[in-house]
């Protein structure tokens, strides 16, 4: 499989950011890492052993950036204002550096982005689709967290509010809601088994909310044998990603 490691200069982050790229041709998919935040995480955990046939057949190109999750969602020491500032910086990297790089790399200016992620990577994928639906047209979120105040605690912070799907999606209306209805589709997957506490309840709640709002979505709940772990996310991505890519 064709693989490249790059360091992208990000003005928003104020540093170079690790990126692993897999594949030679096909529509682009951004794979957000989980709580570890490492760019090589999907490769290290065997996701491309499952997805290798799609990649080698030129049906998809993967872009796996690192994240600053440890400075945002899992940081227990910094102020919420500092944590949200770091999240804004990461958004700036994705939107202003990574997305233009991908479109140039794919030689496809209008390439619709598909985003995928598991655990906190699923949280990132959902947030980018819900906030930037014209860019992120399809997302696959496996075992994500969608009530982010469960990670940060409750704070009267507008940035936190708009990065908390189960808080801001209920209030969507008018053009903001129509943008989502027109442009994006979310697939939410979660199991009922070990270590899915919080994830399963929030997945079901967000899925119901998206349906009520008329936002295109699919919620797929797996059984009690399905754990919050990579071997199950391998199975879930193998089921859903080919469908999303058409």
PDB file of C-alpha atoms in Angstrom:
ATOM      1  CA  UNK A   1       0.000   0.000   0.000  1.00  0.00           C
ATOM      2  CA  UNK A   2       1.290   3.456  -0.921  1.00  0.00           C
ATOM      3  CA  UNK A   3       1.966   5.372   2.329  1.00  0.00           C
ATOM      4  CA  UNK A   4       3.529   8.772   3.001  1.00  0.00           C
ATOM      5  CA  UNK A   5       4.412  10.660   6.156  1.00  0.00           C
ATOM      6  CA  UNK A   6       4.329  14.467   5.926  1.00  0.00           C
ATOM      7  CA  UNK A   7       4.712  17.433   8.249  1.00  0.00           C
ATOM      8  CA  UNK A   8       2.260  20.185   7.287  1.00  0.00           C
ATOM      9  CA  UNK A   9       3.053  23.719   8.406  1.00  0.00           C
ATOM     10  CA  UNK A  10      -0.022  25.080  10.190  1.00  0.00           C
ATOM     11  CA  UNK A  11      -0.231  28.820  10.923  1.00  0.00           C
ATOM     12  CA  UNK A  12      -3.276  28.163  13.117  1.00  0.00           C
ATOM     13  CA  UNK A  13      -1.449  25.630  15.282  1.00  0.00           C
ATOM     14  CA  UNK A  14       1.835  27.545  15.190  1.00  0.00           C
ATOM     15  CA  UNK A  15       3.805  24.409  14.353  1.00  0.00           C
ATOM     16  CA  UNK A  16       4.148  21.534  11.908  1.00  0.00           C
ATOM     17  CA  UNK A  17       1.501  18.821  12.178  1.00  0.00           C
ATOM     18  CA  UNK A  18       1.994  15.099  11.503  1.00  0.00           C
ATOM     19  CA  UNK A  19      -0.007  13.590   8.641  1.00  0.00           C
ATOM     20  CA  UNK A  20      -0.007  10.051   7.251  1.00  0.00           C
ATOM     21  CA  UNK A  21      -1.471   9.475   3.779  1.00  0.00           C
ATOM     22  CA  UNK A  22      -2.511   6.087   2.388  1.00  0.00           C
ATOM     23  CA  UNK A  23      -3.460   5.307  -1.180  1.00  0.00           C
ATOM     24  CA  UNK A  24      -2.760   6.512  -4.702  1.00  0.00           C
ATOM     25  CA  UNK A  25      -6.214   7.373  -6.059  1.00  0.00           C
ATOM     26  CA  UNK A  26      -9.840   7.735  -5.025  1.00  0.00           C
ATOM     27  CA  UNK A  27     -12.135  10.016  -3.032  1.00  0.00           C
ATOM     28  CA  UNK A  28     -10.530  11.459   0.101  1.00  0.00           C
ATOM     29  CA  UNK A  29     -11.341  10.335   3.639  1.00  0.00           C
ATOM     30  CA  UNK A  30     -10.013  12.074   6.743  1.00  0.00           C
ATOM     31  CA  UNK A  31      -9.574   9.653   9.659  1.00  0.00           C
ATOM     32  CA  UNK A  32      -9.466  11.450  12.994  1.00  0.00           C
ATOM     33  CA  UNK A  33      -7.551   9.726  15.807  1.00  0.00           C
ATOM     34  CA  UNK A  34      -9.055   8.803  19.161  1.00  0.00           C
ATOM     35  CA  UNK A  35      -7.892  10.019  22.585  1.00  0.00           C
ATOM     36  CA  UNK A  36      -4.280   9.102  21.778  1.00  0.00           C
ATOM     37  CA  UNK A  37      -4.195  11.793  19.097  1.00  0.00           C
ATOM     38  CA  UNK A  38      -1.517  10.097  16.963  1.00  0.00           C
ATOM     39  CA  UNK A  39      -1.487  10.370  13.171  1.00  0.00           C
ATOM     40  CA  UNK A  40      -0.327   6.752  12.809  1.00  0.00           C
ATOM     41  CA  UNK A  41      -3.058   5.374  15.084  1.00  0.00           C
ATOM     42  CA  UNK A  42      -5.303   3.814  12.427  1.00  0.00           C
ATOM     43  CA  UNK A  43      -2.347   2.026  10.864  1.00  0.00           C
ATOM     44  CA  UNK A  44      -0.996   0.889  14.243  1.00  0.00           C
ATOM     45  CA  UNK A  45      -4.365  -0.638  15.196  1.00  0.00           C
ATOM     46  CA  UNK A  46      -4.883  -2.607  11.994  1.00  0.00           C
ATOM     47  CA  UNK A  47      -7.579  -0.552  10.327  1.00  0.00           C
ATOM     48  CA  UNK A  48      -5.753  -0.710   6.997  1.00  0.00           C
ATOM     49  CA  UNK A  49      -5.495  -4.464   7.172  1.00  0.00           C
ATOM     50  CA  UNK A  50      -9.289  -4.368   6.794  1.00  0.00           C
ATOM     51  CA  UNK A  51      -9.421  -1.410   4.421  1.00  0.00           C
ATOM     52  CA  UNK A  52      -6.363  -2.356   2.358  1.00  0.00           C
ATOM     53  CA  UNK A  53      -8.322  -3.851  -0.561  1.00  0.00           C
ATOM     54  CA  UNK A  54     -10.263  -0.596  -1.017  1.00  0.00           C
ATOM     55  CA  UNK A  55      -7.084   1.467  -0.852  1.00  0.00           C
ATOM     56  CA  UNK A  56      -5.086  -0.733  -3.237  1.00  0.00           C
ATOM     57  CA  UNK A  57      -7.980  -0.769  -5.708  1.00  0.00           C
ATOM     58  CA  UNK A  58      -7.878   3.030  -5.908  1.00  0.00           C
ATOM     59  CA  UNK A  59     -11.331   3.431  -4.355  1.00  0.00           C
ATOM     60  CA  UNK A  60     -10.249   5.684  -1.491  1.00  0.00           C
ATOM     61  CA  UNK A  61      -7.362   7.805  -0.247  1.00  0.00           C
ATOM     62  CA  UNK A  62      -6.936   8.196   3.514  1.00  0.00           C
ATOM     63  CA  UNK A  63      -5.518  11.222   5.284  1.00  0.00           C
ATOM     64  CA  UNK A  64      -4.736  10.647   8.957  1.00  0.00           C
ATOM     65  CA  UNK A  65      -3.787  13.817  10.859  1.00  0.00           C
ATOM     66  CA  UNK A  66      -2.700  14.024  14.449  1.00  0.00           C
ATOM     67  CA  UNK A  67      -4.924  15.994  16.832  1.00  0.00           C
ATOM     68  CA  UNK A  68      -4.395  18.114  19.918  1.00  0.00           C
ATOM     69  CA  UNK A  69      -7.039  16.181  21.856  1.00  0.00           C
ATOM     70  CA  UNK A  70      -4.849  16.000  24.963  1.00  0.00           C
ATOM     71  CA  UNK A  71      -4.881  19.810  25.117  1.00  0.00           C
ATOM     72  CA  UNK A  72      -8.629  20.061  24.642  1.00  0.00           C
ATOM     73  CA  UNK A  73     -10.962  17.211  25.561  1.00  0.00           C
ATOM     74  CA  UNK A  74      -8.776  15.197  27.936  1.00  0.00           C
ATOM     75  CA  UNK A  75      -6.968  18.157  29.562  1.00  0.00           C
ATOM     76  CA  UNK A  76      -8.167  18.429  33.164  1.00  0.00           C
ATOM     77  CA  UNK A  77      -5.900  21.301  34.265  1.00  0.00           C
ATOM     78  CA  UNK A  78      -6.313  24.208  31.823  1.00  0.00           C
ATOM     79  CA  UNK A  79      -9.180  26.698  31.779  1.00  0.00           C
ATOM     80  CA  UNK A  80     -12.084  26.015  29.453  1.00  0.00           C
ATOM     81  CA  UNK A  81     -11.198  29.202  27.533  1.00  0.00           C
ATOM     82  CA  UNK A  82      -7.688  27.906  26.875  1.00  0.00           C
ATOM     83  CA  UNK A  83      -8.985  24.488  25.844  1.00  0.00           C
ATOM     84  CA  UNK A  84     -11.493  25.962  23.400  1.00  0.00           C
ATOM     85  CA  UNK A  85      -8.814  28.253  21.951  1.00  0.00           C
ATOM     86  CA  UNK A  86      -6.728  25.174  21.201  1.00  0.00           C
ATOM     87  CA  UNK A  87      -9.726  23.510  19.590  1.00  0.00           C
ATOM     88  CA  UNK A  88     -10.247  26.579  17.379  1.00  0.00           C
ATOM     89  CA  UNK A  89      -6.598  26.293  16.348  1.00  0.00           C
ATOM     90  CA  UNK A  90      -7.127  22.663  15.362  1.00  0.00           C
ATOM     91  CA  UNK A  91     -10.227  23.590  13.379  1.00  0.00           C
ATOM     92  CA  UNK A  92      -8.101  26.192  11.607  1.00  0.00           C
ATOM     93  CA  UNK A  93      -5.524  23.549  10.721  1.00  0.00           C
ATOM     94  CA  UNK A  94      -8.166  21.198   9.312  1.00  0.00           C
ATOM     95  CA  UNK A  95     -10.099  23.816   7.343  1.00  0.00           C
ATOM     96  CA  UNK A  96      -7.306  26.132   6.188  1.00  0.00           C
ATOM     97  CA  UNK A  97      -4.367  23.743   5.787  1.00  0.00           C
ATOM     98  CA  UNK A  98      -5.446  20.099   5.559  1.00  0.00           C
ATOM     99  CA  UNK A  99      -8.550  20.416   3.362  1.00  0.00           C
ATOM    100  CA  UNK A 100      -6.771  22.577   0.715  1.00  0.00           C
ATOM    101  CA  UNK A 101      -3.801  20.201   0.802  1.00  0.00           C
ATOM    102  CA  UNK A 102      -6.084  17.208   0.219  1.00  0.00           C
ATOM    103  CA  UNK A 103      -7.862  18.855  -2.702  1.00  0.00           C
ATOM    104  CA  UNK A 104      -4.552  19.659  -4.328  1.00  0.00           C
ATOM    105  CA  UNK A 105      -3.191  16.195  -3.585  1.00  0.00           C
ATOM    106  CA  UNK A 106      -6.269  14.572  -5.121  1.00  0.00           C
ATOM    107  CA  UNK A 107      -6.210  17.007  -8.068  1.00  0.00           C
ATOM    108  CA  UNK A 108      -9.911  17.414  -7.402  1.00  0.00           C
ATOM    109  CA  UNK A 109     -10.847  20.955  -6.399  1.00  0.00           C
ATOM    110  CA  UNK A 110     -14.436  20.164  -5.479  1.00  0.00           C
ATOM    111  CA  UNK A 111     -13.695  16.881  -3.743  1.00  0.00           C
ATOM    112  CA  UNK A 112     -16.316  16.245  -1.047  1.00  0.00           C
ATOM    113  CA  UNK A 113     -14.717  15.230   2.224  1.00  0.00           C
ATOM    114  CA  UNK A 114     -15.696  12.104   4.077  1.00  0.00           C
ATOM    115  CA  UNK A 115     -14.637  12.049   7.725  1.00  0.00           C
ATOM    116  CA  UNK A 116     -14.408   8.998   9.966  1.00  0.00           C
ATOM    117  CA  UNK A 117     -13.371   8.389  13.537  1.00  0.00           C
ATOM    118  CA  UNK A 118     -13.849   6.143  16.519  1.00  0.00           C
ATOM    119  CA  UNK A 119     -14.180   7.136  20.165  1.00  0.00           C
ATOM    120  CA  UNK A 120     -13.111  10.799  20.385  1.00  0.00           C
ATOM    121  CA  UNK A 121     -12.253  10.620  16.688  1.00  0.00           C
ATOM    122  CA  UNK A 122     -15.966  10.069  16.130  1.00  0.00           C
ATOM    123  CA  UNK A 123     -16.635  13.204  18.151  1.00  0.00           C
ATOM    124  CA  UNK A 124     -14.354  15.208  15.853  1.00  0.00           C
ATOM    125  CA  UNK A 125     -15.987  13.772  12.722  1.00  0.00           C
ATOM    126  CA  UNK A 126     -19.475  14.659  13.972  1.00  0.00           C
ATOM    127  CA  UNK A 127     -18.444  18.181  14.964  1.00  0.00           C
ATOM    128  CA  UNK A 128     -16.891  18.949  11.581  1.00  0.00           C
ATOM    129  CA  UNK A 129     -19.980  17.702   9.728  1.00  0.00           C
ATOM    130  CA  UNK A 130     -22.413  19.569  11.970  1.00  0.00           C
ATOM    131  CA  UNK A 131     -20.460  22.821  11.810  1.00  0.00           C
ATOM    132  CA  UNK A 132     -19.103  22.696   8.237  1.00  0.00           C
ATOM    133  CA  UNK A 133     -21.553  20.568   6.222  1.00  0.00           C
ATOM    134  CA  UNK A 134     -20.580  22.013   2.835  1.00  0.00           C
ATOM    135  CA  UNK A 135     -17.072  20.616   3.320  1.00  0.00           C
ATOM    136  CA  UNK A 136     -17.768  17.395   5.223  1.00  0.00           C
ATOM    137  CA  UNK A 137     -20.508  15.747   3.200  1.00  0.00           C
ATOM    138  CA  UNK A 138     -20.435  12.286   4.796  1.00  0.00           C
ATOM    139  CA  UNK A 139     -19.177  11.125   8.154  1.00  0.00           C
ATOM    140  CA  UNK A 140     -18.887   7.814   9.966  1.00  0.00           C
ATOM    141  CA  UNK A 141     -18.735   8.136  13.743  1.00  0.00           C
ATOM    142  CA  UNK A 142     -18.052   4.989  15.770  1.00  0.00           C
ATOM    143  CA  UNK A 143     -18.475   5.035  19.564  1.00  0.00           C
ATOM    144  CA  UNK A 144     -18.277   8.821  19.735  1.00  0.00           C
ATOM    145  CA  UNK A 145     -19.130  11.194  22.573  1.00  0.00           C
ATOM    146  CA  UNK A 146     -21.659  13.886  21.697  1.00  0.00           C
ATOM    147  CA  UNK A 147     -22.327  15.514  25.077  1.00  0.00           C
ATOM    148  CA  UNK A 148     -18.904  17.045  25.453  1.00  0.00           C
ATOM    149  CA  UNK A 149     -19.667  18.626  28.819  1.00  0.00           C
ATOM    150  CA  UNK A 150     -19.258  15.068  30.122  1.00  0.00           C
ATOM    151  CA  UNK A 151     -15.580  15.560  29.222  1.00  0.00           C
ATOM    152  CA  UNK A 152     -15.142  19.181  30.270  1.00  0.00           C
ATOM    153  CA  UNK A 153     -17.706  19.784  32.973  1.00  0.00           C
ATOM    154  CA  UNK A 154     -20.398  22.427  32.584  1.00  0.00           C
ATOM    155  CA  UNK A 155     -19.198  25.937  31.785  1.00  0.00           C
ATOM    156  CA  UNK A 156     -21.016  29.069  30.537  1.00  0.00           C
ATOM    157  CA  UNK A 157     -18.800  29.244  27.464  1.00  0.00           C
ATOM    158  CA  UNK A 158     -20.182  29.905  23.973  1.00  0.00           C
ATOM    159  CA  UNK A 159     -17.315  28.065  22.255  1.00  0.00           C
ATOM    160  CA  UNK A 160     -17.987  24.982  24.368  1.00  0.00           C
ATOM    161  CA  UNK A 161     -21.704  25.229  23.572  1.00  0.00           C
ATOM    162  CA  UNK A 162     -21.047  25.145  19.842  1.00  0.00           C
ATOM    163  CA  UNK A 163     -18.717  22.168  20.238  1.00  0.00           C
ATOM    164  CA  UNK A 164     -21.316  20.181  22.174  1.00  0.00           C
ATOM    165  CA  UNK A 165     -23.673  18.507  19.653  1.00  0.00           C
ATOM    166  CA  UNK A 166     -26.380  17.497  22.102  1.00  0.00           C
ATOM    167  CA  UNK A 167     -26.490  21.116  23.273  1.00  0.00           C
ATOM    168  CA  UNK A 168     -26.480  23.109  20.023  1.00  0.00           C
ATOM    169  CA  UNK A 169     -28.265  20.789  17.564  1.00  0.00           C
ATOM    170  CA  UNK A 170     -31.644  21.100  19.370  1.00  0.00           C
ATOM    171  CA  UNK A 171     -31.567  24.858  18.739  1.00  0.00           C
ATOM    172  CA  UNK A 172     -30.791  24.667  15.021  1.00  0.00           C
ATOM    173  CA  UNK A 173     -33.411  26.250  12.810  1.00  0.00           C
ATOM    174  CA  UNK A 174     -33.779  28.284   9.637  1.00  0.00           C
ATOM    175  CA  UNK A 175     -30.829  28.461   7.261  1.00  0.00           C
ATOM    176  CA  UNK A 176     -28.414  26.820   9.718  1.00  0.00           C
ATOM    177  CA  UNK A 177     -30.637  23.743   9.790  1.00  0.00           C
ATOM    178  CA  UNK A 178     -31.252  23.792   6.044  1.00  0.00           C
ATOM    179  CA  UNK A 179     -27.488  23.785   5.397  1.00  0.00           C
ATOM    180  CA  UNK A 180     -27.254  20.469   7.221  1.00  0.00           C
ATOM    181  CA  UNK A 181     -30.310  19.017   5.522  1.00  0.00           C
ATOM    182  CA  UNK A 182     -28.924  19.914   2.084  1.00  0.00           C
ATOM    183  CA  UNK A 183     -25.285  19.042   2.447  1.00  0.00           C
ATOM    184  CA  UNK A 184     -24.320  16.318   4.877  1.00  0.00           C
ATOM    185  CA  UNK A 185     -25.113  12.819   6.116  1.00  0.00           C
ATOM    186  CA  UNK A 186     -24.039  11.331   9.448  1.00  0.00           C
ATOM    187  CA  UNK A 187     -23.705   7.622  10.177  1.00  0.00           C
ATOM    188  CA  UNK A 188     -23.565   6.906  13.913  1.00  0.00           C
ATOM    189  CA  UNK A 189     -22.452   3.454  15.063  1.00  0.00           C
ATOM    190  CA  UNK A 190     -22.063   2.115  18.586  1.00  0.00           C
ATOM    191  CA  UNK A 191     -22.231  -1.187  20.413  1.00  0.00           C
ATOM    192  CA  UNK A 192     -23.936  -2.041  23.682  1.00  0.00           C
ATOM    193  CA  UNK A 193     -20.997  -3.978  25.113  1.00  0.00           C
ATOM    194  CA  UNK A 194     -18.009  -3.330  27.322  1.00  0.00           C
ATOM    195  CA  UNK A 195     -16.730   0.225  27.823  1.00  0.00           C
ATOM    196  CA  UNK A 196     -19.441   1.816  25.679  1.00  0.00           C
ATOM    197  CA  UNK A 197     -21.013   3.576  28.675  1.00  0.00           C
ATOM    198  CA  UNK A 198     -21.810   7.138  27.723  1.00  0.00           C
ATOM    199  CA  UNK A 199     -21.108   6.445  24.059  1.00  0.00           C
ATOM    200  CA  UNK A 200     -24.195   4.291  23.554  1.00  0.00           C
ATOM    201  CA  UNK A 201     -26.570   6.672  25.329  1.00  0.00           C
ATOM    202  CA  UNK A 202     -25.211   9.707  23.494  1.00  0.00           C
ATOM    203  CA  UNK A 203     -25.215   7.918  20.122  1.00  0.00           C
ATOM    204  CA  UNK A 204     -28.881   7.005  20.511  1.00  0.00           C
ATOM    205  CA  UNK A 205     -29.754  10.520  21.692  1.00  0.00           C
ATOM    206  CA  UNK A 206     -27.963  12.232  18.798  1.00  0.00           C
ATOM    207  CA  UNK A 207     -29.435   9.798  16.283  1.00  0.00           C
ATOM    208  CA  UNK A 208     -32.951  10.535  17.519  1.00  0.00           C
ATOM    209  CA  UNK A 209     -32.279  14.266  17.461  1.00  0.00           C
ATOM    210  CA  UNK A 210     -30.964  14.174  13.891  1.00  0.00           C
ATOM    211  CA  UNK A 211     -34.057  12.262  12.807  1.00  0.00           C
ATOM    212  CA  UNK A 212     -36.347  14.764  14.522  1.00  0.00           C
ATOM    213  CA  UNK A 213     -34.536  17.642  12.828  1.00  0.00           C
ATOM    214  CA  UNK A 214     -34.681  16.019   9.401  1.00  0.00           C
ATOM    215  CA  UNK A 215     -30.890  15.904   9.119  1.00  0.00           C
ATOM    216  CA  UNK A 216     -29.865  12.943   6.900  1.00  0.00           C
ATOM    217  CA  UNK A 217     -28.474  10.223   9.124  1.00  0.00           C
ATOM    218  CA  UNK A 218     -28.301   6.541   9.939  1.00  0.00           C
ATOM    219  CA  UNK A 219     -27.942   5.112  13.441  1.00  0.00           C
ATOM    220  CA  UNK A 220     -26.647   1.540  13.681  1.00  0.00           C
ATOM    221  CA  UNK A 221     -26.596  -0.003  17.159  1.00  0.00           C
ATOM    222  CA  UNK A 222     -24.616  -3.226  17.540  1.00  0.00           C
ATOM    223  CA  UNK A 223     -25.166  -5.906  20.185  1.00  0.00           C
ATOM    224  CA  UNK A 224     -23.747  -6.514  23.643  1.00  0.00           C
ATOM    225  CA  UNK A 225     -20.816  -8.460  22.235  1.00  0.00           C
ATOM    226  CA  UNK A 226     -19.546  -5.274  20.527  1.00  0.00           C
ATOM    227  CA  UNK A 227     -16.902  -3.538  22.655  1.00  0.00           C
ATOM    228  CA  UNK A 228     -15.316  -0.107  22.671  1.00  0.00           C
ATOM    229  CA  UNK A 229     -12.215  -1.456  20.977  1.00  0.00           C
ATOM    230  CA  UNK A 230     -10.349  -1.580  17.699  1.00  0.00           C
ATOM    231  CA  UNK A 231     -11.329  -5.086  16.660  1.00  0.00           C
ATOM    232  CA  UNK A 232     -14.980  -3.997  16.621  1.00  0.00           C
ATOM    233  CA  UNK A 233     -14.273  -0.684  14.914  1.00  0.00           C
ATOM    234  CA  UNK A 234     -12.501  -2.668  12.191  1.00  0.00           C
ATOM    235  CA  UNK A 235     -15.717  -4.620  11.606  1.00  0.00           C
ATOM    236  CA  UNK A 236     -17.890  -1.519  11.706  1.00  0.00           C
ATOM    237  CA  UNK A 237     -15.782   0.486   9.264  1.00  0.00           C
ATOM    238  CA  UNK A 238     -15.691  -2.503   6.897  1.00  0.00           C
ATOM    239  CA  UNK A 239     -19.504  -2.522   6.876  1.00  0.00           C
ATOM    240  CA  UNK A 240     -20.185   1.182   6.558  1.00  0.00           C
ATOM    241  CA  UNK A 241     -17.344   2.894   4.688  1.00  0.00           C
ATOM    242  CA  UNK A 242     -17.873   1.105   1.339  1.00  0.00           C
ATOM    243  CA  UNK A 243     -21.530   2.111   1.529  1.00  0.00           C
ATOM    244  CA  UNK A 244     -20.634   5.764   2.171  1.00  0.00           C
ATOM    245  CA  UNK A 245     -18.196   5.775  -0.727  1.00  0.00           C
ATOM    246  CA  UNK A 246     -20.855   4.338  -3.028  1.00  0.00           C
TER     247      UNK A 246
END
